[in-house]
Short mmCIF file of C-alpha atoms in Angstrom, two decimals:
data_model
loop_
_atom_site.label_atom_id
_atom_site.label_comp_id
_atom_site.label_asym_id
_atom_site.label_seq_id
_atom_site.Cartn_x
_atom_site.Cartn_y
_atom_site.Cartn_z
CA UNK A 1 0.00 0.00 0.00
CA UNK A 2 1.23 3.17 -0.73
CA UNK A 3 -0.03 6.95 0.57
CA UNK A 4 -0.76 9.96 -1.70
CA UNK A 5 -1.07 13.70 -0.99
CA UNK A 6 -2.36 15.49 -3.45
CA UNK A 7 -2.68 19.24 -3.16
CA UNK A 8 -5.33 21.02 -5.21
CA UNK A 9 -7.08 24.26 -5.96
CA UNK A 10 -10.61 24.62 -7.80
CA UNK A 11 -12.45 27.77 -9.05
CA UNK A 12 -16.04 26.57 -6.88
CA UNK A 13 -18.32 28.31 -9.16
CA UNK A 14 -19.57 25.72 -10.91
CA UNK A 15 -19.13 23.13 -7.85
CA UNK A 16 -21.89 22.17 -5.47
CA UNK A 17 -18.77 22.00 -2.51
CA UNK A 18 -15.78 19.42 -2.32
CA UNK A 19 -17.93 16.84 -0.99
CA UNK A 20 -19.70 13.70 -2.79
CA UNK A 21 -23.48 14.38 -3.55
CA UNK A 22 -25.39 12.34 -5.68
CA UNK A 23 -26.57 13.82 -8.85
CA UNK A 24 -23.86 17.10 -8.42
CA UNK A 25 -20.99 18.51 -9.55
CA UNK A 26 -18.92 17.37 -6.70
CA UNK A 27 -14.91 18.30 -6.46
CA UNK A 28 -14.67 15.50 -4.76
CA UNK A 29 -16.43 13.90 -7.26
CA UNK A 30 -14.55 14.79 -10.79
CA UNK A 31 -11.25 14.14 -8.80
CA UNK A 32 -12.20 10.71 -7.68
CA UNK A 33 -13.52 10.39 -11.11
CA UNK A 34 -9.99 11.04 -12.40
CA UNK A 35 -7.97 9.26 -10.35
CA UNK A 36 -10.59 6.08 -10.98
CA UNK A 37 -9.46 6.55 -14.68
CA UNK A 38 -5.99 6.98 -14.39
CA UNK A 39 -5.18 3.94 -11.54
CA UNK A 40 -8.05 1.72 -13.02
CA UNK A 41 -9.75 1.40 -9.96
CA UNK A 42 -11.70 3.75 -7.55
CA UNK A 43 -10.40 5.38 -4.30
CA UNK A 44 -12.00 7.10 -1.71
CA UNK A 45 -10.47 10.85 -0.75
CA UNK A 46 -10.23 12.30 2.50
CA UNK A 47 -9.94 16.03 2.43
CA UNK A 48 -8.53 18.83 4.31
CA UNK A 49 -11.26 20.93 4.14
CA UNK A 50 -15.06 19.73 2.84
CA UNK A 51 -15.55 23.66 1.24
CA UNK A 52 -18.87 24.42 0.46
CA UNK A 53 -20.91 25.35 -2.49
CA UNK A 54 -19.31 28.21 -4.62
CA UNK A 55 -16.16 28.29 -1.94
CA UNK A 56 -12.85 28.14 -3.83
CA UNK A 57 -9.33 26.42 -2.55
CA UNK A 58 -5.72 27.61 -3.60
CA UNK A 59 -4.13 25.17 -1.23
CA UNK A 60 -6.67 21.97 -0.65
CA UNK A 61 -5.19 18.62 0.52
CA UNK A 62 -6.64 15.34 -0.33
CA UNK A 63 -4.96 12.25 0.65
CA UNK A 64 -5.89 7.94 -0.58
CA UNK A 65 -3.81 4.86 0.13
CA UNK A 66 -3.66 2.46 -3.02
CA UNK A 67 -1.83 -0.57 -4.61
CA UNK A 68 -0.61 0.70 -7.46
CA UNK A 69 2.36 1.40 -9.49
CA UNK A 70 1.76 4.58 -10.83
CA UNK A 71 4.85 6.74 -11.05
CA UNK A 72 4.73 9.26 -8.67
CA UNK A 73 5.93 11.88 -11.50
CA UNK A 74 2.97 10.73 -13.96
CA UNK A 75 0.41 11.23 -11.59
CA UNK A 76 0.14 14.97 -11.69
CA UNK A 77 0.26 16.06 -15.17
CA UNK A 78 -2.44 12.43 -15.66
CA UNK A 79 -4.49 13.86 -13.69
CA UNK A 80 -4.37 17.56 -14.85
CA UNK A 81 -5.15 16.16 -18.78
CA UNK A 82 -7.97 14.41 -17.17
CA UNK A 83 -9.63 17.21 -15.03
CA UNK A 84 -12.03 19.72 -15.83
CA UNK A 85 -10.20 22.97 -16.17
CA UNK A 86 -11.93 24.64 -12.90
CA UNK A 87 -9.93 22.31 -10.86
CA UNK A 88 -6.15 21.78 -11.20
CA UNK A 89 -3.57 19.61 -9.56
CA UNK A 90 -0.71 21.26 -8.21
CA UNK A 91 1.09 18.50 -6.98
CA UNK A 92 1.15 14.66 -5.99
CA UNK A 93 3.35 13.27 -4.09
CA UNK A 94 4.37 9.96 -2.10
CA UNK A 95 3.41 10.43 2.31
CA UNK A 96 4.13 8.38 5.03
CA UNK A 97 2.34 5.28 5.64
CA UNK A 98 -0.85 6.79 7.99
CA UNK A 99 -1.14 10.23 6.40
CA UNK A 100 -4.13 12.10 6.26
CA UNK A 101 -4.97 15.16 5.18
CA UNK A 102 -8.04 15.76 7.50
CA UNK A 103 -6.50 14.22 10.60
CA UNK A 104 -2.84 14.91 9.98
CA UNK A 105 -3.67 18.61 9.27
CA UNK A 106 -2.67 20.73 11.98
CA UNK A 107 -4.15 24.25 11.14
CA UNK A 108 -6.01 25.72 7.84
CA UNK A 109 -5.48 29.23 6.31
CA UNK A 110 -8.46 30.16 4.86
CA UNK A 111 -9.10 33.88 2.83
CA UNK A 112 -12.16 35.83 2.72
CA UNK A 113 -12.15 38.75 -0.10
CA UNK A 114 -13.98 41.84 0.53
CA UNK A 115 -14.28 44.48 -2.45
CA UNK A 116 -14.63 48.25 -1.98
CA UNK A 117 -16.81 48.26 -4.62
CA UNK A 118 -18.56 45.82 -7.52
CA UNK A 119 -16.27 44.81 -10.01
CA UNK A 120 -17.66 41.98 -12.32
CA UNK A 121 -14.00 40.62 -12.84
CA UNK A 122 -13.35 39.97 -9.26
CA UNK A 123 -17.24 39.07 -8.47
CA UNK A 124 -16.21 34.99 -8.79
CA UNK A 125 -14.18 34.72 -5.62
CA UNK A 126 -15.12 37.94 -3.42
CA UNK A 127 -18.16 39.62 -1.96
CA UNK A 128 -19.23 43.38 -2.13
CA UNK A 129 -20.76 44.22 1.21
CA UNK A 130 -22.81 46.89 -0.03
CA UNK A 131 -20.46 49.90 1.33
CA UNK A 132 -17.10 50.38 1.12
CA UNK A 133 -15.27 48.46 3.85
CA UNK A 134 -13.50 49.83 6.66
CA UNK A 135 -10.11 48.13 6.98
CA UNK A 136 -8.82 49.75 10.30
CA UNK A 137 -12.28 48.84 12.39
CA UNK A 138 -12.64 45.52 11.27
CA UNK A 139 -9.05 44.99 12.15
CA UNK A 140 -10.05 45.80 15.88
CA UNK A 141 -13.13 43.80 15.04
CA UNK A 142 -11.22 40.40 14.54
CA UNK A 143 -8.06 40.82 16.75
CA UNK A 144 -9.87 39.58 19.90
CA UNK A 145 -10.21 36.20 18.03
CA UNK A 146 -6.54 35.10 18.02
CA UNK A 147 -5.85 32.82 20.63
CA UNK A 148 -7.58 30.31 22.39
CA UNK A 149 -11.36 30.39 22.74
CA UNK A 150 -14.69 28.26 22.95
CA UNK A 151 -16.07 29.49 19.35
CA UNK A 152 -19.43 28.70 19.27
CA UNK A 153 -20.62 31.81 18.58
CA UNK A 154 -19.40 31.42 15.22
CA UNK A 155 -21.12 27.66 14.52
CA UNK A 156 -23.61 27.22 11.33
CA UNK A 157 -27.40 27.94 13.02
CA UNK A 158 -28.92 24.88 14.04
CA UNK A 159 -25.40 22.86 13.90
CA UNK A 160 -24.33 21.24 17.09
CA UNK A 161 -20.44 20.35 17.13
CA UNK A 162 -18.93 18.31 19.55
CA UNK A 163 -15.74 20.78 19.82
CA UNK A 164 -15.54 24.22 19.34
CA UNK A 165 -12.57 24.73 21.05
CA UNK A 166 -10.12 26.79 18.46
CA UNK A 167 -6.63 28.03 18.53
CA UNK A 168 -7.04 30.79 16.30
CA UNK A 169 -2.80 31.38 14.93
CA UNK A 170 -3.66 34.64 13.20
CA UNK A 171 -7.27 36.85 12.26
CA UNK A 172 -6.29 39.81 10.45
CA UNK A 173 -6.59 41.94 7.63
CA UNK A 174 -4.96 42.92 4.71
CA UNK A 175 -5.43 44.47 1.28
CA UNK A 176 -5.94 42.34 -1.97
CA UNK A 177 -6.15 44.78 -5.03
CA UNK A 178 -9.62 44.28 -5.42
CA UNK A 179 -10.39 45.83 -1.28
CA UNK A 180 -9.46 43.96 1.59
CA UNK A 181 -9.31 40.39 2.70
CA UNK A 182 -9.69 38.42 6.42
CA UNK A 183 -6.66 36.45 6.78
CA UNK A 184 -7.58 33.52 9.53
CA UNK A 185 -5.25 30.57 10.34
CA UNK A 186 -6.61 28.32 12.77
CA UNK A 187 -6.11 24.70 14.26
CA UNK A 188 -9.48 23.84 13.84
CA UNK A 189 -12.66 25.57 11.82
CA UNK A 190 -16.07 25.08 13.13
CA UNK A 191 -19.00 24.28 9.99
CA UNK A 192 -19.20 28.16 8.31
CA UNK A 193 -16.71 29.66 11.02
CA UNK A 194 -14.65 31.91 8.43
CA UNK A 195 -18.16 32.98 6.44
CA UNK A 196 -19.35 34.03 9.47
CA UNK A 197 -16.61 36.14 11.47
CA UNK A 198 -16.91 37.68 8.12
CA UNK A 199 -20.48 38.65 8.35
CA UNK A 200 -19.74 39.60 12.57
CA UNK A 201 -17.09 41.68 11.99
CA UNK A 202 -18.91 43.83 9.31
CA UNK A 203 -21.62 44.34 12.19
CA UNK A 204 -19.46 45.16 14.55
CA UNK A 205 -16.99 47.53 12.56
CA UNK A 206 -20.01 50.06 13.09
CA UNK A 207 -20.16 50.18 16.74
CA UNK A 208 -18.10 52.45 18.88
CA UNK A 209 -15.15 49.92 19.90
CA UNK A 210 -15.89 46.50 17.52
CA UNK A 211 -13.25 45.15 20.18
CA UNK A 212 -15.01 44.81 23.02
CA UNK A 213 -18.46 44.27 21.26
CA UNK A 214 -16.60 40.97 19.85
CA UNK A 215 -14.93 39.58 23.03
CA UNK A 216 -18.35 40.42 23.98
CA UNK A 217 -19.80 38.09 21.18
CA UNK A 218 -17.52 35.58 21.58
CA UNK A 219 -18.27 34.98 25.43
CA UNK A 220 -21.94 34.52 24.74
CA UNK A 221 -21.25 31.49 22.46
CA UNK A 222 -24.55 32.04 21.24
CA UNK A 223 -25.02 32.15 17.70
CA UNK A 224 -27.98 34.57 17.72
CA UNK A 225 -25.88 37.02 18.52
CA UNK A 226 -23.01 36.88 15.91
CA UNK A 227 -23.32 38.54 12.58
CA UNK A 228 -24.76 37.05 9.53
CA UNK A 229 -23.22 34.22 7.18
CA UNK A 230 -21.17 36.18 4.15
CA UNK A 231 -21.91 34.60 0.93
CA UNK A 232 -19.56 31.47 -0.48
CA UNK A 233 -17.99 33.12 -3.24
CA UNK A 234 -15.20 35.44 -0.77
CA UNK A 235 -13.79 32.54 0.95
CA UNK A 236 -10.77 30.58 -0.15
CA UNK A 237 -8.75 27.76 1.19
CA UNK A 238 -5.48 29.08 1.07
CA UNK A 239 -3.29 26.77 2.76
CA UNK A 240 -2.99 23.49 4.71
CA UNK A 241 -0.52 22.87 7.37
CA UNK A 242 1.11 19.61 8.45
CA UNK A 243 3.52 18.72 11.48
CA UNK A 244 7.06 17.20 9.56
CA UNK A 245 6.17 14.13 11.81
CA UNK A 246 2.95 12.81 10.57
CA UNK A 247 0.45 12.01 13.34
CA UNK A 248 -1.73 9.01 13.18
CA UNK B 1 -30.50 65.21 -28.43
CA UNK B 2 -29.15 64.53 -25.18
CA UNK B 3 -25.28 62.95 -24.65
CA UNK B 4 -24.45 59.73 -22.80
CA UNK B 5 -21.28 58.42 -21.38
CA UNK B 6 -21.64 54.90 -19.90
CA UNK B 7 -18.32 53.67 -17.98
CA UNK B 8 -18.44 49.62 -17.89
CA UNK B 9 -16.58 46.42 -16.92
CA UNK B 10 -16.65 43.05 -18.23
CA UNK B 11 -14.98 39.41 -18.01
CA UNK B 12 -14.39 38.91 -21.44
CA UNK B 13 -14.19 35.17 -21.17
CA UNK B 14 -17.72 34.67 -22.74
CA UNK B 15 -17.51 37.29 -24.98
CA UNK B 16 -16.03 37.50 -29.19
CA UNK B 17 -15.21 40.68 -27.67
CA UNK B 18 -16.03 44.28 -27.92
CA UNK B 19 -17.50 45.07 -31.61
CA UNK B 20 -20.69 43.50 -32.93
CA UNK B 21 -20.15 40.46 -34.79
CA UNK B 22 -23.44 39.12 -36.26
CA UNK B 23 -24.12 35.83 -34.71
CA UNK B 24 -21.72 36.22 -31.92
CA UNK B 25 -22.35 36.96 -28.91
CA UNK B 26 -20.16 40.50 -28.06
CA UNK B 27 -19.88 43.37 -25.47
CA UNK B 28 -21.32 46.02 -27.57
CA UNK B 29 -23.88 43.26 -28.93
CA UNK B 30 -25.76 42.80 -25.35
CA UNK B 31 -25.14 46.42 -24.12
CA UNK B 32 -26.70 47.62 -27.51
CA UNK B 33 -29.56 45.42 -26.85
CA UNK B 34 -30.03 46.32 -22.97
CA UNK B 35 -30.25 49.76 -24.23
CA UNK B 36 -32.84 48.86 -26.64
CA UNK B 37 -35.07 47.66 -24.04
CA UNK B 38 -34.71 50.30 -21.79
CA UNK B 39 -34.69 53.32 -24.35
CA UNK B 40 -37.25 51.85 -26.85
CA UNK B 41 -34.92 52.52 -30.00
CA UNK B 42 -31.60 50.98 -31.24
CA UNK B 43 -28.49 52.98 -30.74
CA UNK B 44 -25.32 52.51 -31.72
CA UNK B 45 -22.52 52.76 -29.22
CA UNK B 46 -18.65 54.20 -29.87
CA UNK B 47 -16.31 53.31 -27.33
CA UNK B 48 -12.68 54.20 -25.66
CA UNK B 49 -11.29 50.65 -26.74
CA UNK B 50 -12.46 47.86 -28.61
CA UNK B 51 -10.98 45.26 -26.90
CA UNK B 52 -10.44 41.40 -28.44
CA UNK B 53 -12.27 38.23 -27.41
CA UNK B 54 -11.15 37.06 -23.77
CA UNK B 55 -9.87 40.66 -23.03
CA UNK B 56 -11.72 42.05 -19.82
CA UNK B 57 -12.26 45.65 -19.09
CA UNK B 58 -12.81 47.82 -15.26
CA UNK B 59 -13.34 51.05 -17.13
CA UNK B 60 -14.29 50.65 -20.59
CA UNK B 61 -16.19 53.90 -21.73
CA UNK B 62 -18.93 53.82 -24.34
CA UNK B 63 -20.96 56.78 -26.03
CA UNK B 64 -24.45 57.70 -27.72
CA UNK B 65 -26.58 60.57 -28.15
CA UNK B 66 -30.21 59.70 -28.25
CA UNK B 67 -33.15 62.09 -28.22
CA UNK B 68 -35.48 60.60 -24.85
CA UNK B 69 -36.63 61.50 -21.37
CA UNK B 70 -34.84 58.76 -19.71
CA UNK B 71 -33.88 60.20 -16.19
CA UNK B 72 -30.39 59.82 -16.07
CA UNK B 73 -30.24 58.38 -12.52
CA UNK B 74 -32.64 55.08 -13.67
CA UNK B 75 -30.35 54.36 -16.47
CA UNK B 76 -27.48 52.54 -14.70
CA UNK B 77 -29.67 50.36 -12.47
CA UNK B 78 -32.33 49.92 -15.35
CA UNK B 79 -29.42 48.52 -17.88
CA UNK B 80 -27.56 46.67 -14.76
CA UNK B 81 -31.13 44.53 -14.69
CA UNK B 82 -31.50 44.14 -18.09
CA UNK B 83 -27.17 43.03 -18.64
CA UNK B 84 -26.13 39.62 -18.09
CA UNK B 85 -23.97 39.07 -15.02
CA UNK B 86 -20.69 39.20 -16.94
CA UNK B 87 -20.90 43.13 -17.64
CA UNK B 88 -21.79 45.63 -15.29
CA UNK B 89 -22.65 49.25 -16.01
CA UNK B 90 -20.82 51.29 -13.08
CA UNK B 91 -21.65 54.85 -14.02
CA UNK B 92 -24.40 56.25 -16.30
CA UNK B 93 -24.17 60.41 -16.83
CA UNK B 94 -24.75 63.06 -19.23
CA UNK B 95 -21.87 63.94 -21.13
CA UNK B 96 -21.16 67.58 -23.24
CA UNK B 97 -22.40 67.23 -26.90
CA UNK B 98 -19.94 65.92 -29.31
CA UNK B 99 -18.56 63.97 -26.44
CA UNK B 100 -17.26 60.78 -28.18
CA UNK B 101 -15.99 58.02 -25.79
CA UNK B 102 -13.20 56.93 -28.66
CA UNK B 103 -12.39 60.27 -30.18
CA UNK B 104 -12.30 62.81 -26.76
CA UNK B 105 -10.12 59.78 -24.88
CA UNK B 106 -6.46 61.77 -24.47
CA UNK B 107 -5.62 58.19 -22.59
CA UNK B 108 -6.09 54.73 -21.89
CA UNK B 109 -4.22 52.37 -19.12
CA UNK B 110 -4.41 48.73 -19.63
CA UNK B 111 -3.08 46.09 -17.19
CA UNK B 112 -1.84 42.81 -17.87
CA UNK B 113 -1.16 40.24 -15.23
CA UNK B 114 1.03 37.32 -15.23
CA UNK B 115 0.95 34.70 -13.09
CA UNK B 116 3.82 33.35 -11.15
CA UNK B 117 2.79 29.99 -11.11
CA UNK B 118 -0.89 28.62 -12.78
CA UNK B 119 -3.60 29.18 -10.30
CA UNK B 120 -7.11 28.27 -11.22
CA UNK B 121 -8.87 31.72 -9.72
CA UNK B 122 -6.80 33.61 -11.32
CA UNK B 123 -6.90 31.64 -14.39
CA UNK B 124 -9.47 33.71 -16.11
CA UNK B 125 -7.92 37.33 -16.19
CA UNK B 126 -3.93 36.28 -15.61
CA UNK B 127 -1.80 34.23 -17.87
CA UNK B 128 1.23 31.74 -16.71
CA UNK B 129 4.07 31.99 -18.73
CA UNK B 130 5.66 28.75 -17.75
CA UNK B 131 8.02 30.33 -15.75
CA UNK B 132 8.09 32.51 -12.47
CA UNK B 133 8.39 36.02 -14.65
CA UNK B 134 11.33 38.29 -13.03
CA UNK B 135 9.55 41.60 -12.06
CA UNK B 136 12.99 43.49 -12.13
CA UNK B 137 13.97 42.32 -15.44
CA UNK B 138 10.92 43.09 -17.22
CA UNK B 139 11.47 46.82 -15.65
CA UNK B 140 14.39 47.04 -17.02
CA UNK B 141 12.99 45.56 -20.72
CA UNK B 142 10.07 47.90 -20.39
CA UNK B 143 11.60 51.32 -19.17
CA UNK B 144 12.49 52.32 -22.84
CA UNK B 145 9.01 52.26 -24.37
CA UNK B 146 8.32 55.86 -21.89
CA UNK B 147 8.03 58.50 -24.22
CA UNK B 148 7.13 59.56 -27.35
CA UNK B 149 8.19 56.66 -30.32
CA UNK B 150 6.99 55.21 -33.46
CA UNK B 151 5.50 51.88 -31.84
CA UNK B 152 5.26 50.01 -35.19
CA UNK B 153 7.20 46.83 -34.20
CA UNK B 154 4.52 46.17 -31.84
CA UNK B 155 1.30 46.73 -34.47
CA UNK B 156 -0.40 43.39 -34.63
CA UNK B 157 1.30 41.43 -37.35
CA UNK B 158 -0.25 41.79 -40.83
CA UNK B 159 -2.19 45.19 -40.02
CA UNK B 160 -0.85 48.69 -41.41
CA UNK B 161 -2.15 51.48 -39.14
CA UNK B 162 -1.73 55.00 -40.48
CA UNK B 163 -0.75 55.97 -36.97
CA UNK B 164 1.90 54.15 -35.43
CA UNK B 165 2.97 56.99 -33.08
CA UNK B 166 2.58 56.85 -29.58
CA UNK B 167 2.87 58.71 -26.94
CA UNK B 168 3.47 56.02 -23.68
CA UNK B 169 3.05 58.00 -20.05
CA UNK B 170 3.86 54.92 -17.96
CA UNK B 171 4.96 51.16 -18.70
CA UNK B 172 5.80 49.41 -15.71
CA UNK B 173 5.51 46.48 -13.82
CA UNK B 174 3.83 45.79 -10.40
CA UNK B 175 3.48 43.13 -7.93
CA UNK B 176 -0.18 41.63 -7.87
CA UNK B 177 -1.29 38.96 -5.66
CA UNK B 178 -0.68 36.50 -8.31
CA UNK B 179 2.76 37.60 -9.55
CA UNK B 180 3.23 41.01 -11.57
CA UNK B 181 1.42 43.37 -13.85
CA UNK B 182 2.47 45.86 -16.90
CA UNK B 183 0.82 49.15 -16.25
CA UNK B 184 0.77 50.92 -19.24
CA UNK B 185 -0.53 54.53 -19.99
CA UNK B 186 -0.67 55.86 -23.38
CA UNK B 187 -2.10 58.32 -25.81
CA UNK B 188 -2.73 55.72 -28.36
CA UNK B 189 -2.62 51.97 -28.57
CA UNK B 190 -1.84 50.49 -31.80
CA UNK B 191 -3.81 46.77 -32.24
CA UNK B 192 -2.18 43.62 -29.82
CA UNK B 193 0.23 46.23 -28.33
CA UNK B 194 -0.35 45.54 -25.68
CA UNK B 195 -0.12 41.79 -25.94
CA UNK B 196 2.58 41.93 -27.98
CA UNK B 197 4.63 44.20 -25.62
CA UNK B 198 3.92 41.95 -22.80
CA UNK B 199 5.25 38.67 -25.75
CA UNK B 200 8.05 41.16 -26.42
CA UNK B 201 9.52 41.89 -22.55
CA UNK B 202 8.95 38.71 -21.55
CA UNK B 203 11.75 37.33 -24.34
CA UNK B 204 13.96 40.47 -23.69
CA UNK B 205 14.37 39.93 -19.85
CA UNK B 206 16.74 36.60 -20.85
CA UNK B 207 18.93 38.85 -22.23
CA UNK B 208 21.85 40.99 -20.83
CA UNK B 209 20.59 43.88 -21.30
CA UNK B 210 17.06 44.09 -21.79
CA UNK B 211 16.78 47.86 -21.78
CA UNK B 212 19.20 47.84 -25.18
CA UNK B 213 17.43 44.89 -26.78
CA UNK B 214 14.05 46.80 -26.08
CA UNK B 215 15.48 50.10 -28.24
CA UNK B 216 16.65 47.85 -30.74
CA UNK B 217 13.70 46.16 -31.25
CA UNK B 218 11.84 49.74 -30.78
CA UNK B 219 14.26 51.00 -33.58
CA UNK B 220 13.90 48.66 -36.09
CA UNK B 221 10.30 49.49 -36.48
CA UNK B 222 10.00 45.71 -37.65
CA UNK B 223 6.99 43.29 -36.34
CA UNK B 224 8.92 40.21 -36.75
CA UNK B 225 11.96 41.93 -34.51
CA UNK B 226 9.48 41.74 -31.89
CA UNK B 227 8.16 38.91 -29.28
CA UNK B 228 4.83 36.48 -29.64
CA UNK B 229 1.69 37.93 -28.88
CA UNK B 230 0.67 37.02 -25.02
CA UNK B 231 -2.70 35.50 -25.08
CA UNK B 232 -6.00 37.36 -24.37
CA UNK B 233 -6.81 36.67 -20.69
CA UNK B 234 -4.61 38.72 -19.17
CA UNK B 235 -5.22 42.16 -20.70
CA UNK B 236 -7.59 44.52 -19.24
CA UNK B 237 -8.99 47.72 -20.38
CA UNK B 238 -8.50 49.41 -16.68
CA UNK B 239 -9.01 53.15 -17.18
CA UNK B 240 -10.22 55.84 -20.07
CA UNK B 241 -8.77 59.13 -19.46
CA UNK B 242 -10.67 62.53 -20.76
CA UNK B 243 -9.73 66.07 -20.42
CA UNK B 244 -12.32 68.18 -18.31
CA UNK B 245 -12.77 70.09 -21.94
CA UNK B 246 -14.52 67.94 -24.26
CA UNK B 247 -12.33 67.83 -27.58
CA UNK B 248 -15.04 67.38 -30.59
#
């Protein structure tokens, strides 16, 4: 048996999310679909990160074990000739025995692109709030995040996770050309967690100090009282990080 | 007769580009027809540059004069309904008479992106070379083209223009956050300049001295001195520039 890691990106447009549905346009799906062609058999991928509908990844991990022969250095460009062009592989390569990109993963850098104002090239993969965003406040809005904190404010509605315990590495912002863009890296992402600090911090970059109105969010752990979910076309799976020694 | 002026971006990906082509589906073909519906009579638009198939645009500029009562703040949101998602109308006003978006420009700026390495969201408006492009070089191979020069090695190959003088404010290169971008300002823009001056810098920058091979090539006045044309997706039509006093 040998163990693959194969890291990806996909423009999620035309993708109902990474994960198998029946009937959809799955990423998971036309990559399995791939990989079925070129071994001659069918695997089944674990993921990094299961992004949803119309979410795009830069930086997506998927790992299988197989019997097969495959050349390690074939497997990319086989699989790239065999893909859609919305999805590309940018590399495949051999892990240690145990490897998984879901359980072996460590922390997740995820984007979220704000623009100042509509533009229809950049309208794929970021979201126009309606006004011009305020980079400075929502700074303040998101530092309070970093560190280590129950999260639960910042579940999916009606979703009821076992842990939502995070150690949130980094939640800033910076400036993409188009306006600016939440830059979160975290050990752990609760269902919708990036989508909606998004949507919080927009509130709360209107009141008089957004940091203290969210460490005052954040202690509820009450969803009702975060922001709204920002639509799936702003956030990006940038980057997936793994320890040099593989845990199992 | 009233005056329009109609400022406009696009991802040219779906489009044959700007100019109506019958049976092809163009830029000026669905804008014509969105102003149709709303106005109740055909017009026919000029604009600031009619850019090729796959070529996007953040500030095209398009003119008409039409004699009706529209009120010139329900035009932008009216044709923004009536426009498929891949164009957006961002400003509607009334313009001086005689203004012409093509004749009255005194400047254009196009960017075009390169990629450093492929990346599927940036696929559609950046192009990969096949190698990571060396920002400082291609300053160095674009620095001559400032100024005032007979830009005829750079017409599209095959085409006599009468005009081949240009007058080029700025050609530079900056970082993006997929790699680096010519900004280019000029008078006048002969057609593929731009993609050929992009083909053109990106062959000079192997050389010693890519500022001399650039006036070489610049002297010769000679097409086939000059690089490949760079493909379509990475040109866009960022900016029309118009004196305050309309020149009829």
């Amino acid at each position: 048996m040998r163990t693959f890691k194969i890291v990806l990106g996909y423009d999620g447009t035309g993708f109902h999310g990474w994960q198998v549905q029946p009937g959809r346009r799955t990423v998971q799906g036309v990559l399995e679909e791939a990989l079925a062609h070129v071994l001659g058999f069918d695997v089944r991928l674990k993921a990094a990160g299961r992004t949803d509908a119309g979410c795009h990844a830069r930086g997506q991990v998927a790992s299988f074990a197989a019997d097969t022969p495959v050349p390690i250095a074939a497997l990319r460009p086989a699989l790239n000739r065999r893909l859609p062009r919305d999805v590309r592989v940018r590399s495949a390569e051999e892990a240690e025995s145990g490897f998984d990109a879901r359980r072996s993963a460590i922390a997740r850098r995820y984007g979220y692109r704000l623009l100042d104002r509509e533009d229809v090239l950049w309208g794929r993969m970021a979201w126009h709030p309606g006004r011009t965003p305020d980079a400075a406040r929502l700074v303040q809005a998101t530092r309070p995040l970093e560190g280590d904190h129950d999260c639960a404010a910042f579940q999916a509605a009606g979703s009821t996770p076992t842990r939502t315990h995070c150690r949130v590495h980094r939640a800033t912002w910076r400036r993409w050309e188009g306006g600016v863009m939440l830059d979160v890296i975290a050990n752990h992402f609760l269902y919708h967690m990036v989508r909606n600090l998004v949507g919080t911090a927009l509130a709360l970059a209107e009141r008089t100090n957004p940091s203290e109105a969210m460490r005052a969010v954040l202690a509820t752990r009450d969803r009702s009282r975060a922001g709204p979910t920002a639509p799936p076309q702003g956030l990006c799976l940038e980057e997936v990080f793994y320890s040099e020694r593989v845990r199992t």
